[in-house]
Amino acid sequence: MIIKHDVVIVGAGLAGLRAALEASRYYDVAVVSKVFPTRSHSGAAQGGIAAAMGNVEEDHIDWHFFDTVKGSDYLADQNAAEVLVNDAIPAVYELEHMGVPFSRTPEGKINQRKFGGHTRNYGEAPVLRACFAADRTGHVLLHTLYDQCVKNNVRFYSEFFVTDILIKENIIRGLVAYDMIGGEFTTFHCKAMVFATGGYGRTYKITSNAHANTGDGLGILLRAGLPLEDMEFVQFHPTGLYRYGILLTEGARGEGAYLINNEGKRFMEKYAPKLMELAPRDMTSRSIQTEINEGFGINGEDYVYLDLRHLGEKKINERLPEITGFCRKIAGVDPVKEPIPIQPTAHYSMGGIPVTIDSEVLADGKSQKVEGFYAAGECACVSVHGANRLGTNSQLETVVFGRRAGKAIVEFLKENGTEKADLPEDQIKTSIDRVEGIKNNKGDEKVGVIRHELQETMMRKVGIFRDEQKLKEMLKKVRELEERAEHLQIDDKGMKFNTDLTEALELDNLLHFAEIIVSGALNRQESRGSQYRTDYPKRDDVNWLKHTLAFKKEGEFIFDYKPVVITKFQPKERKY
Amino acid sequence: MIKVNVRVSRFNPEEGNVKPHFEEFTVEADPTEKVLDLLHKIKWEQDGTLAFRRSCAHGICGSCAMKIDGRNMLACESLISNLKDPTRVTVEPLQSLPVLKDLVVDMDDFFKKYEIVKPYLINKTPPPTKERYQSVEDRELIDESTKCIQCAACTTSCPSNWKNPQFLGPAALLKSYRYCFDSRDEGMDERIRILDNGDGVWRCHTIFNCVEACPKDINITWHISELKKKLVSREY
């Protein structure tokens, strides 16, 4: 079956929905997603969305700009970071006008809380900048944007698993998807496309990410010969619920929670005396891991405590009800009465699809655009986050760059019309054959086993602390797993809601880019942001103030680099 | 580790006339694990054909609502140690929606009802350059209703909905409350006809099954009652 739309958006999280809203004002838009829109992982974002509106205390866009660049360890492209902070305030007001139920100040304005790395006056002290709705900000943003899409009659194709894009002569033409409920392959034919497919936290064993976050969009792009940028930069969130990895918002520390080691000490005073628990995530996660490695974990085990108790029951229930709820339900810990056991958890992918500040996908990663193809949100790398993202800047990124993608598409279609380029039949066949091949493969390997080995070894060897030996071992391991994955055997041979098949396709995507994370980290002989090399513990601006680009050509990975855009803030030593 | 006997309702539409039936699996698990972990172990280690929805695994995405020992719950939040008998559990799809495969139900009807209630802010006054102000008290009125994750545990547990499938049901009515009681909304007039009829709020007979089923502890029946009060107290 072939379905035609002017615009096809892949992914129904915040970036995808925001792009859909913008483009649907003028054109026929479809959103294709492997889950129902409100199941998207944007809904798990908790703490807030940054905007220097100064509702509670003095704040300035330029402070936000500086914090974002410094937080990125100077790897953010400053032209992009400037767009992010400039668009932030109108973007949040616009969300409010759409009906987002933000928490309020006593006079009725949008309330704001503190968050890691967000400071007043270029690093002096934490500032109240994160606009929030209790600790379910992402949830209410996602539901409000979905509601707006319902109002605008956006067409949704839920539970369609995209297998490949169709691209020829550098023009996007459509995509192939497996319709899980219909039980058949469907081709979408379009003039413009947005990828808003999210991150790849599920490359790791301990992660805050949903089962769905397997970076499918990135695997698809590599298969289409397009590059990925800065994939070695994976953020570990400091406070994942011990053993589960479930996110406990930085908003907890924004409200005043402590990090405590086995001696009952607030150990962050050793690592970030000025910002303490509100240091950026890369530093805080490293500090926690250092405490654990040096024997200061609770009971000598690999966790420390997040302590909320002194905040009092009223504030905890009012400001942090979601995390309190699942701590009680899932871990049997009552944060009002007990400290919460936590460990760093794989959380966010700074890297992704190289795009312009108008979300246009770059075929060479540098300047050559793919006609009609856009990407926004976590799957994209603009790069506003560089080597380390600040909390609350990701929800901001999704709405700012999702909107810009939508606007750019409207301009593109006004200029070029909606007549679609021909579908490359051979590519449709190749994609379906690949899926059928995986489904009907006769081998002796199980998806669950290979995926577990990947996640478990990535955790140990490409985690917070990396070195050449571990990375080389991991590279060998990834190649071994890729080899073994050719002998997969799945049980479900049907076509209706075959999640045995979609899990195999997800694993295929994970294995497509896992090697890039590892090789990128191995090549980069320095420590910057989330990438910490114990054998190269210093940042090296002379050799490594540049973005990594990786392509897959004829089965081999080729690496290239491009300079960082520096406009206002020269790289300096990063202290908090 | 304990051994858990898991009875799972199975149905595969591609197997001709085979009706839904139970299949039993034995799974080793720690009592601190969840029913979702049991299903994953079955799928990943014993039978890859088992179909169910899940994603976030911590109760915010709303994918994995199902009937566990006869009650609607999220599989990701159901601790094995909290089961009536941690060594035995029965898992079935949500009641009253068509089963597509195993534990996967057809949610189309559920989301159609969602769309019927005009689930969006209606405000025709041009917005100010900054935010629309809302008092802390007005915000509090809608706080609980914004917790909803659209998992369908409430609507599929509602006897009024079983009896009359046209009934909008608790989830859609809760969503309606969320906007009707938002101090920034001006759309009550547009929503009256949708709510004030036999398939709207009056079909709720305060049975409270929805409240019992809600994994987010929302007092849905209270919210529907507030909608009823708003309708009867309107001046025409």
Coordinates of C-alpha atoms in Angstrom, one line a residue, chain A residues 63-64 66-68 70-71 114-120 123 125-127 129 250 275 277-281 284 388 390-391 574 576:
Chain A
W63 CA 23.4 34.1 31.2
H64 CA 21.4 31.2 29.8
F66 CA 26.8 31.3 28.7
D67 CA 25.6 28.4 30.9
T68 CA 24.6 26.3 27.9
K70 CA 30.0 26.3 29.4
G71 CA 27.8 23.3 30.3
K114 CA 16.7 25.8 40.0
F115 CA 18.5 23.2 37.9
G116 CA 22.1 22.0 37.4
G117 CA 24.5 24.3 35.7
H118 CA 21.9 27.2 35.3
T119 CA 23.4 30.2 37.0
R120 CA 23.1 33.9 37.6
G123 CA 28.4 31.2 37.1
A125 CA 25.2 30.8 41.9
P126 CA 22.2 28.7 40.9
V127 CA 19.3 30.7 39.3
R129 CA 15.1 29.3 35.4
E250 CA 17.3 17.0 39.0
L275 CA 27.1 24.8 42.9
E277 CA 24.4 19.3 44.1
L278 CA 23.5 21.7 41.2
A279 CA 26.7 21.2 39.3
P280 CA 26.2 20.0 35.7
R281 CA 25.3 16.4 35.1
T284 CA 27.9 15.2 39.3
N388 CA 27.1 17.7 27.9
L390 CA 22.2 21.0 30.9
G391 CA 18.9 19.7 32.4
R574 CA 35.4 24.7 33.5
Y576 CA 31.7 25.2 39.3

